PDB file of C-alpha atoms in Angstrom:
ATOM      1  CA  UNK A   1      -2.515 -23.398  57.116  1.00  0.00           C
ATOM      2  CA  UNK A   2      -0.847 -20.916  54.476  1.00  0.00           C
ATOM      3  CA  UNK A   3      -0.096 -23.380  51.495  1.00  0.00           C
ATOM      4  CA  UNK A   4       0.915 -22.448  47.562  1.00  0.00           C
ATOM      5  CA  UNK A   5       0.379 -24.025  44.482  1.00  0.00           C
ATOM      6  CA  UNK A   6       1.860 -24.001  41.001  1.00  0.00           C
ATOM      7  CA  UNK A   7       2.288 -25.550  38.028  1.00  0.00           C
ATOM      8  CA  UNK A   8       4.627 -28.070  37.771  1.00  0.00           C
ATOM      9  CA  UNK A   9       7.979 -27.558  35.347  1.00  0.00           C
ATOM     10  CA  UNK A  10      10.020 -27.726  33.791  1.00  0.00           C
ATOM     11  CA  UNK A  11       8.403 -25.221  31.040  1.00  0.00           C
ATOM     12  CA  UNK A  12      10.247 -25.141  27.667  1.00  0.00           C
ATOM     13  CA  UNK A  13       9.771 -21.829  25.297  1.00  0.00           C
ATOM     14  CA  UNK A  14      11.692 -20.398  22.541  1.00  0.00           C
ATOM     15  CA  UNK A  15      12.460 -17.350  22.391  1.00  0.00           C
ATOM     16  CA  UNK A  16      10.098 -14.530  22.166  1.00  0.00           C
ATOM     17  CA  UNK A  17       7.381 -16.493  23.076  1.00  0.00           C
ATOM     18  CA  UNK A  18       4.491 -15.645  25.375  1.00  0.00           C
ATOM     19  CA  UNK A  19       5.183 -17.046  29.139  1.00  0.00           C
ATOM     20  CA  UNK A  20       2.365 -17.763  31.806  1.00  0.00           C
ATOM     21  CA  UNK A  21       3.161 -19.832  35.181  1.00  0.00           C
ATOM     22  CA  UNK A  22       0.296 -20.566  37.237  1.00  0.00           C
ATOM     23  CA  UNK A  23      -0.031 -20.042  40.589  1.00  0.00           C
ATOM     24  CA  UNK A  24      -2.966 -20.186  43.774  1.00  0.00           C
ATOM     25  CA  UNK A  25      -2.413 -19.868  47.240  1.00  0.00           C
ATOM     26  CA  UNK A  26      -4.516 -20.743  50.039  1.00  0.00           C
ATOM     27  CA  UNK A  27      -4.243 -18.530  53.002  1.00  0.00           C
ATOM     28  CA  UNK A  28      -6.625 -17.256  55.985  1.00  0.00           C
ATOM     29  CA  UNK A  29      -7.043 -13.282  55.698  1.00  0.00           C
ATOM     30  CA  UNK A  30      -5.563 -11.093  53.355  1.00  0.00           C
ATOM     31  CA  UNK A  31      -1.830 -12.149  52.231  1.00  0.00           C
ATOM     32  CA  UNK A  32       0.835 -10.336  50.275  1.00  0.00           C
ATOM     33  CA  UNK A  33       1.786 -12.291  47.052  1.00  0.00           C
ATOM     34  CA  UNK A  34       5.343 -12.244  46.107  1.00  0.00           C
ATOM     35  CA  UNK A  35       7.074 -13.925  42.833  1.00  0.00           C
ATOM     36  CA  UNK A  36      10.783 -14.645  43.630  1.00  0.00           C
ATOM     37  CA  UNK A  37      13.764 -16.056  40.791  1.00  0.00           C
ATOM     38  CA  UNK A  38      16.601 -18.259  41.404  1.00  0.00           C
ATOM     39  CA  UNK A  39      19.247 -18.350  38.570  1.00  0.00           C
ATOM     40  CA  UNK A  40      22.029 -21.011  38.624  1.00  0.00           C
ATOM     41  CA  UNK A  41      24.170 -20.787  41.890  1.00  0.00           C
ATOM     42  CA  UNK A  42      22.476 -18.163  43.508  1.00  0.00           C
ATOM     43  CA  UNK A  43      19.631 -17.011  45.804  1.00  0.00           C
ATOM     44  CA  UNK A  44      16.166 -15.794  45.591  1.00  0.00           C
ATOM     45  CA  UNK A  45      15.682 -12.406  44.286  1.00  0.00           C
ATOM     46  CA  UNK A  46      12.668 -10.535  44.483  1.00  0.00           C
ATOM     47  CA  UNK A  47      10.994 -10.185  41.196  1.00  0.00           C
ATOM     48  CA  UNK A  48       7.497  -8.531  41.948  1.00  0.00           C
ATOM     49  CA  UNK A  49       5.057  -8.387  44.684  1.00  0.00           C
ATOM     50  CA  UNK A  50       1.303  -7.331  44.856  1.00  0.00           C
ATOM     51  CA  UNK A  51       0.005  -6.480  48.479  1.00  0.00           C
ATOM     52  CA  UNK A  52      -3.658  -6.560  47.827  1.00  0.00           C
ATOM     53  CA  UNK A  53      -6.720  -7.459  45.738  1.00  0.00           C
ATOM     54  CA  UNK A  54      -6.218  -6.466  42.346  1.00  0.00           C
ATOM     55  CA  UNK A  55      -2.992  -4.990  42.345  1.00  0.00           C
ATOM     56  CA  UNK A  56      -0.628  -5.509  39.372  1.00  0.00           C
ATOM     57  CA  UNK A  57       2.964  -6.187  40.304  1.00  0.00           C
ATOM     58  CA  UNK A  58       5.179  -5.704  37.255  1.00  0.00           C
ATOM     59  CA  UNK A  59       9.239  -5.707  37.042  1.00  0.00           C
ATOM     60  CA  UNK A  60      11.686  -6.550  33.766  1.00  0.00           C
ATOM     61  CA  UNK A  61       8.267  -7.161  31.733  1.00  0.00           C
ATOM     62  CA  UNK A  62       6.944  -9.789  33.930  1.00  0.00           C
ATOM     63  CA  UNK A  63       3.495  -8.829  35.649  1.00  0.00           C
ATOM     64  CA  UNK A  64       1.230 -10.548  38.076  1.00  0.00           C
ATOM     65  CA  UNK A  65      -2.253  -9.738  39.233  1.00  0.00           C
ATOM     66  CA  UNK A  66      -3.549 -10.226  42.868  1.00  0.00           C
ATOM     67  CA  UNK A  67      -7.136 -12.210  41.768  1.00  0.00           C
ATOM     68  CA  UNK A  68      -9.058 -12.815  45.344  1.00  0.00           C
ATOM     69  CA  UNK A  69     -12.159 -14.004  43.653  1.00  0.00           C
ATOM     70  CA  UNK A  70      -9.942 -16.961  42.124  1.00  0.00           C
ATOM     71  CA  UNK A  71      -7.134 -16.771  44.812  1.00  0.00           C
ATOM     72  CA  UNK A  72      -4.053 -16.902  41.674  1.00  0.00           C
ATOM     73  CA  UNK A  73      -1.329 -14.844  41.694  1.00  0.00           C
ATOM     74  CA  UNK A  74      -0.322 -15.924  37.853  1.00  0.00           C
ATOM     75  CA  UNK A  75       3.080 -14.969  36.263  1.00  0.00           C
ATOM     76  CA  UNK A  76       2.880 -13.959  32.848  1.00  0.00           C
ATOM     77  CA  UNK A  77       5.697 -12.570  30.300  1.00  0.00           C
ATOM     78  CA  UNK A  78       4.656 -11.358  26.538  1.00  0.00           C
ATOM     79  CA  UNK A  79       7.897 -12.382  25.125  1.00  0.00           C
ATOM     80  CA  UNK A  80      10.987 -14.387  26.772  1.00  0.00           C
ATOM     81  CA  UNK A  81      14.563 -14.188  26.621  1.00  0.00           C
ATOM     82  CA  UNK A  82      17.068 -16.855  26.853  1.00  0.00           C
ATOM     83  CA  UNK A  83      18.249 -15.012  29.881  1.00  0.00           C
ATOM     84  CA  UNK A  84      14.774 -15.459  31.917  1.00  0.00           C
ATOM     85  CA  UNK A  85      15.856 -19.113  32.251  1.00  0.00           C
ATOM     86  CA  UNK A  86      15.476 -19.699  35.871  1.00  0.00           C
ATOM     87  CA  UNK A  87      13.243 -21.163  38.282  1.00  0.00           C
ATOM     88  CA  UNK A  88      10.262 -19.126  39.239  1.00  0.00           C
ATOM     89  CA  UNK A  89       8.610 -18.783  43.166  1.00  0.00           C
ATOM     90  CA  UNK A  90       5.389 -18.280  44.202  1.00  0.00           C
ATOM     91  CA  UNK A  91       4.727 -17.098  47.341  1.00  0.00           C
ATOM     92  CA  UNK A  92       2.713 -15.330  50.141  1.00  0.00           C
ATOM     93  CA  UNK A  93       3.148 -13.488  53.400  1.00  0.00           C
ATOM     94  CA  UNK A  94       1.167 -13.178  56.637  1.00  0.00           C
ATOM     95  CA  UNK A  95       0.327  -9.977  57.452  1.00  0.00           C
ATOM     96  CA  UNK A  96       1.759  -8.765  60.435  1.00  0.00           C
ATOM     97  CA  UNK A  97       3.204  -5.683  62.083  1.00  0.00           C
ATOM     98  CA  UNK A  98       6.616  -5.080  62.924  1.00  0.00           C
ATOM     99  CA  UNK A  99       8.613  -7.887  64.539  1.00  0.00           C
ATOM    100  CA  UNK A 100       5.596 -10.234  63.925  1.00  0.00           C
ATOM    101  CA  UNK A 101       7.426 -12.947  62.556  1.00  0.00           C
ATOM    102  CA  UNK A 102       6.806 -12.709  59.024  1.00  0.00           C
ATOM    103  CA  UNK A 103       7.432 -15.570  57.246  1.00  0.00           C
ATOM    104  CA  UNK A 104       7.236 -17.032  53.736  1.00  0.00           C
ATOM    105  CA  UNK A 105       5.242 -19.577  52.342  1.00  0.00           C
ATOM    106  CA  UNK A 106       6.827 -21.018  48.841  1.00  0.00           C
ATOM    107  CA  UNK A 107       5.401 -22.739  46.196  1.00  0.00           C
ATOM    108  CA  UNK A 108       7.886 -25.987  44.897  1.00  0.00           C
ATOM    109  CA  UNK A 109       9.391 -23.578  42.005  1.00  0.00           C
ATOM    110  CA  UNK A 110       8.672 -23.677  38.074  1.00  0.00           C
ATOM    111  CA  UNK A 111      11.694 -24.048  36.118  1.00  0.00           C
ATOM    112  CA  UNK A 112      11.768 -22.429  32.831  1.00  0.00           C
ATOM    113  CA  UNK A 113      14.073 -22.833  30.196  1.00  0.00           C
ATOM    114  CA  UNK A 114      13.824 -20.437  27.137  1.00  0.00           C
ATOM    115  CA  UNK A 115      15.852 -21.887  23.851  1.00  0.00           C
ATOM    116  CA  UNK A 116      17.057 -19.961  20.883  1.00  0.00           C
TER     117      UNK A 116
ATOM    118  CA  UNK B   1      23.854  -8.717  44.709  1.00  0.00           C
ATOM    119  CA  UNK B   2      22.283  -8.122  47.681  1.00  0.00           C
ATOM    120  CA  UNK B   3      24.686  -7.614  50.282  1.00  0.00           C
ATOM    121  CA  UNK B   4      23.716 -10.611  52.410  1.00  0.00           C
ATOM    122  CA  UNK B   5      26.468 -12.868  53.027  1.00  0.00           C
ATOM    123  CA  UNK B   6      26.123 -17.029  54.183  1.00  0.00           C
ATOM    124  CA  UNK B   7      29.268 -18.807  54.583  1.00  0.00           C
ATOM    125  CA  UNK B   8      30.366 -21.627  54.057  1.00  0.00           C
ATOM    126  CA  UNK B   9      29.086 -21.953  50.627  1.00  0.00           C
ATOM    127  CA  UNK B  10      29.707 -25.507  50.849  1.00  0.00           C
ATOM    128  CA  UNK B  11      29.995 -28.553  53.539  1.00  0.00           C
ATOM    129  CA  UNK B  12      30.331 -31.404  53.986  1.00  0.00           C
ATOM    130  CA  UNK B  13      29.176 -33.410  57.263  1.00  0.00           C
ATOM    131  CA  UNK B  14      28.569 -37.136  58.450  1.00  0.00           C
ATOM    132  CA  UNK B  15      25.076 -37.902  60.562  1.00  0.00           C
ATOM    133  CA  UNK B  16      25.116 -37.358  63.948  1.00  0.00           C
ATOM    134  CA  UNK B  17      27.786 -34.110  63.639  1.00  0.00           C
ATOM    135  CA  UNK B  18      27.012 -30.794  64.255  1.00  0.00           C
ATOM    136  CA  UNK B  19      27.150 -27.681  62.071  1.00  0.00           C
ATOM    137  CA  UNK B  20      27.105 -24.168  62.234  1.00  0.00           C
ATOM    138  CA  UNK B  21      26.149 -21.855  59.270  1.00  0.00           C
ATOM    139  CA  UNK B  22      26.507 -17.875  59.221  1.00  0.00           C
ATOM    140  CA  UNK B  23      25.003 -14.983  57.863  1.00  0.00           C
ATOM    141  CA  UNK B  24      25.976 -11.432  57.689  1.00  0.00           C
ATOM    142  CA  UNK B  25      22.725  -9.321  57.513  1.00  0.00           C
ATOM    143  CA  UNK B  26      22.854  -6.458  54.675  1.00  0.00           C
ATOM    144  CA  UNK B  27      23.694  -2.972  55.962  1.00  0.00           C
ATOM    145  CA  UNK B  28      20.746  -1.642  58.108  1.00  0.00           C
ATOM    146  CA  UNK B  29      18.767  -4.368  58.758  1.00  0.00           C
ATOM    147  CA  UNK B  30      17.506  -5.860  62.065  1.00  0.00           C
ATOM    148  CA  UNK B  31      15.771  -9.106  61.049  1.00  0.00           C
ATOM    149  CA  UNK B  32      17.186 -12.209  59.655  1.00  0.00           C
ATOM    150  CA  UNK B  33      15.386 -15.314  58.755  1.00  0.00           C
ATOM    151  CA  UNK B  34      16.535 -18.780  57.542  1.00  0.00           C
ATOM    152  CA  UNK B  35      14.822 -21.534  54.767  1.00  0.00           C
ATOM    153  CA  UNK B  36      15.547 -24.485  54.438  1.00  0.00           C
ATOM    154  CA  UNK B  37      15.261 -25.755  50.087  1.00  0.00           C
ATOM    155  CA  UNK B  38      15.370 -28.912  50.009  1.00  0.00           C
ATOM    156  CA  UNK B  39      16.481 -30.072  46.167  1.00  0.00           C
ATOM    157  CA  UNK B  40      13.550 -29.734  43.640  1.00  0.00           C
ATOM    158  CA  UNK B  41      11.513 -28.129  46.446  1.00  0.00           C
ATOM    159  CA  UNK B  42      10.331 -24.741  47.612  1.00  0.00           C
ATOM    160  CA  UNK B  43      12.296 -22.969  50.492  1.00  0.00           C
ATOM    161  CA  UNK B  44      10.747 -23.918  53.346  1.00  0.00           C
ATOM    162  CA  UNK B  45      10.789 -21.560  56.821  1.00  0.00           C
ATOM    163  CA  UNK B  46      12.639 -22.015  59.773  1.00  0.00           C
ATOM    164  CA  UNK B  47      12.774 -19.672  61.986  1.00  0.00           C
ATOM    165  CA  UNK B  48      13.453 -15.710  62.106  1.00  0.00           C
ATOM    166  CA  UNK B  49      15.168 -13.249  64.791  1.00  0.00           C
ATOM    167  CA  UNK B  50      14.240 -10.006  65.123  1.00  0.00           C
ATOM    168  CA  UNK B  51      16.617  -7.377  67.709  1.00  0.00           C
ATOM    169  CA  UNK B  52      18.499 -10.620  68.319  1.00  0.00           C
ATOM    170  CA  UNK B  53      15.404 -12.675  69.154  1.00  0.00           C
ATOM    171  CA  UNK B  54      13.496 -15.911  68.254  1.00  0.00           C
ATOM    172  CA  UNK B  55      10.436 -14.403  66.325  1.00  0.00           C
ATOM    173  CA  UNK B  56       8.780 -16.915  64.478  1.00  0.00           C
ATOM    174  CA  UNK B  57       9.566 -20.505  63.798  1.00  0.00           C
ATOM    175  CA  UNK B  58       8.288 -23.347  61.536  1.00  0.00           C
ATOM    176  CA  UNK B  59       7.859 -26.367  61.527  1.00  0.00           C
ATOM    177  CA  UNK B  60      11.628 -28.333  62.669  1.00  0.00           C
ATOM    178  CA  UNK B  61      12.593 -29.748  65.178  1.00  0.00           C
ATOM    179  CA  UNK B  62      14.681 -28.336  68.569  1.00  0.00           C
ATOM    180  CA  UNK B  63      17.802 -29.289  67.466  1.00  0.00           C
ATOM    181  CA  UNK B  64      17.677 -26.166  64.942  1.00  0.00           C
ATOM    182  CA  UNK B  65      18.413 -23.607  66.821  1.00  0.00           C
ATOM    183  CA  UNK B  66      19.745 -20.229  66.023  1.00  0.00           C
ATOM    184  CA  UNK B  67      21.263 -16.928  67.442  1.00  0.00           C
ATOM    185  CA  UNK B  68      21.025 -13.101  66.413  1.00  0.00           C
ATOM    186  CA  UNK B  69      23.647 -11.034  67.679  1.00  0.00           C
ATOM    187  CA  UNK B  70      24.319  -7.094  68.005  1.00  0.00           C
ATOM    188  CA  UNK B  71      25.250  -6.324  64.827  1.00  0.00           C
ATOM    189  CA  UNK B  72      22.449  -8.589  63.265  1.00  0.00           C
ATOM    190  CA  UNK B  73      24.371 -11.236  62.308  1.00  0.00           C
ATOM    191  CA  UNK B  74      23.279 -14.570  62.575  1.00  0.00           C
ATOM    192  CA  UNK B  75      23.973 -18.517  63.200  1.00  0.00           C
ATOM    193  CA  UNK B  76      21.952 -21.448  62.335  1.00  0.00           C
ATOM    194  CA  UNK B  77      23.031 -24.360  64.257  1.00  0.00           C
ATOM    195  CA  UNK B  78      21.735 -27.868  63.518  1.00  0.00           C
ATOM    196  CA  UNK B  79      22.672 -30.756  66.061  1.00  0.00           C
ATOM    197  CA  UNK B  80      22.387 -34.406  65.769  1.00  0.00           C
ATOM    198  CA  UNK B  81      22.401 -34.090  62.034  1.00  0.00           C
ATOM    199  CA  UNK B  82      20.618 -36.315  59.814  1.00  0.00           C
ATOM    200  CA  UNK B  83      20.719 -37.281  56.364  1.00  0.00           C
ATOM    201  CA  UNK B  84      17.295 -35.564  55.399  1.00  0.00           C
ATOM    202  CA  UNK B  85      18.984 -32.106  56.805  1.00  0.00           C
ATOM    203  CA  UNK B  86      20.664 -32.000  53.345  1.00  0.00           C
ATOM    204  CA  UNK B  87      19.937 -29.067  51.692  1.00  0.00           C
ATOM    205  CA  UNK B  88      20.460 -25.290  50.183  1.00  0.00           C
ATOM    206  CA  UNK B  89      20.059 -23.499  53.713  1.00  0.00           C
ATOM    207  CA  UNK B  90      19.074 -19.849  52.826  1.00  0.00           C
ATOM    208  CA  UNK B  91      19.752 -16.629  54.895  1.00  0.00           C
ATOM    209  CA  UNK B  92      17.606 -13.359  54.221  1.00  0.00           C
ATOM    210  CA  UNK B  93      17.543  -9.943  56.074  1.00  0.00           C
ATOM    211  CA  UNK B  94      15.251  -7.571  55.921  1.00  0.00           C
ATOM    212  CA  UNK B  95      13.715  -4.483  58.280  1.00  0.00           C
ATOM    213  CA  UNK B  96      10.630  -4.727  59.695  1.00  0.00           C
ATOM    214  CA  UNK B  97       8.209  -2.337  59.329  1.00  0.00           C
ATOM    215  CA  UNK B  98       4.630  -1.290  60.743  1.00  0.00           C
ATOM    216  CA  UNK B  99       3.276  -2.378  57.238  1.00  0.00           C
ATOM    217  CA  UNK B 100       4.653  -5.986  57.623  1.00  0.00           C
ATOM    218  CA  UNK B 101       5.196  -6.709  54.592  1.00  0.00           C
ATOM    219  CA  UNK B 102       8.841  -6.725  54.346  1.00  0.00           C
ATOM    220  CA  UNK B 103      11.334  -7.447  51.141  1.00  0.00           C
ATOM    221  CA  UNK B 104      13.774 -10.141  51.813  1.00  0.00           C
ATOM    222  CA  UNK B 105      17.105  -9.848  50.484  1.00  0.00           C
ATOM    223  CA  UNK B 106      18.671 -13.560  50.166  1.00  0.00           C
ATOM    224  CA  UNK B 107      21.982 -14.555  50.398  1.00  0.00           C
ATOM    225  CA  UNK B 108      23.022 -16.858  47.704  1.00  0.00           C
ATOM    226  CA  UNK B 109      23.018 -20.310  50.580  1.00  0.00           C
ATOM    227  CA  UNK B 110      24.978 -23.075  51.926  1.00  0.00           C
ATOM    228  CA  UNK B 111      24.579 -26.428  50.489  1.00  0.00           C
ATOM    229  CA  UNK B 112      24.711 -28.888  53.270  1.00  0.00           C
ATOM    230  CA  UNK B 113      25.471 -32.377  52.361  1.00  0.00           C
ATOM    231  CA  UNK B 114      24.870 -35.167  55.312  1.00  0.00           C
ATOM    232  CA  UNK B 115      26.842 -38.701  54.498  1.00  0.00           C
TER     233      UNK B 115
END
């Protein structure tokens, strides 16, 4: 089955400092590749996606690149804020058409906590 | 915010109860799916409804069930509750679409305590 890996938290930067989180998946066929962020007391929000082999996803200065040959998906930042403190998703989707039952396979979540 | 909407934020139940959760689907969209995130963990998937039908489900047991209705809308339901059901349950709508990859839009979850 689908299953996602990535590194384990929680990940402690000061500010301005370069950010990578690692992920790899493990999927059959060709998945979409998603990076969702939880702050405090709320849900997942969408923070980029990349839908197939080397695409970059990018969004608030965080990118991602779709890597099939090494099947990572890895998060990367060139320098943090205080407010990107959250914990960071991994995570993939089947691909099927409409009403096929997509679902979402999450990684266990990297917590990152960016200090003055 | 995203315009999908879970209530209760918060309950409170003892094993062996019942317990109903809702979700109110963002404007214009015909598919709702539920997670469960356990703490520490990843969400994990439960099941999803699509035009107010089971269309997809994961791995938990019967006594999770759900219903879509007209307006898209949405119950979880969870019988014979037990204490490893405790947990952020998440609610996301989205449309699908011939591409299938759809963008969920979460609602922000109701944390289930069992006692």
């Amino acid at each position: 089955g689908n299953s996602v890996t990535q590194m384990e938290g929680p990940v402690t930067l000061s500010e301005e400092a370069f950010l990578t989180i690692n992920c790899t998946y493990t999927a059959t066929g060709y998945p979409s590749l998603f990076w969702y962020v939880q702050y405090p007391g709320e849900g997942l929000q969408l923070l980029l996606k990349a839908t197939k082999a080397d695409d970059k996803g990018s969004n608030k200065g965080f990118e991602a690149t779709y890597r099939k040959e090494t099947t990572s998906f890895h998060l990367e930042k060139g320098s943090v804020q205080v407010s990107d403190s959250a914990v960071y998703f991994c995570a993939l989707s089947d691909r099927k058409g409409a009403g096929g039952g997509n679902k979402l396979t999450f990684g266990t979540g990297t917590q990152l906590k960016v200090e003055l | 915010e995203t315009g999908v909407t879970q209530s209760p934020t918060h309950l409170i139940k003892t094993r062996g109860q019942q317990v109903t959760l809702r979700c109110s689907s963002q404007s214009g969209h015909n598919t709702v799916s539920w997670y469960q995130q356990a703490l520490g963990q990843g969400p994990q998937f439960i099941f999803q409804y699509y035009r107010e039908e089971e269309n997809g489900r994961g791995n938990f047991p019967p006594r999770f069930s759900g219903l879509q209705f007209p307006n898209y809308s949405s119950e979880l339901n969870v019988n014979a509750l037990e204490l490893d059901d405790s947990a952020l349950y998440l609610c996301a709508s989205s449309t699908a679409s011939g591409s299938g990859v759809e963008k969920l839009f979460f609602g922000s979850g109701t944390q289930l305590s069992v006692l």
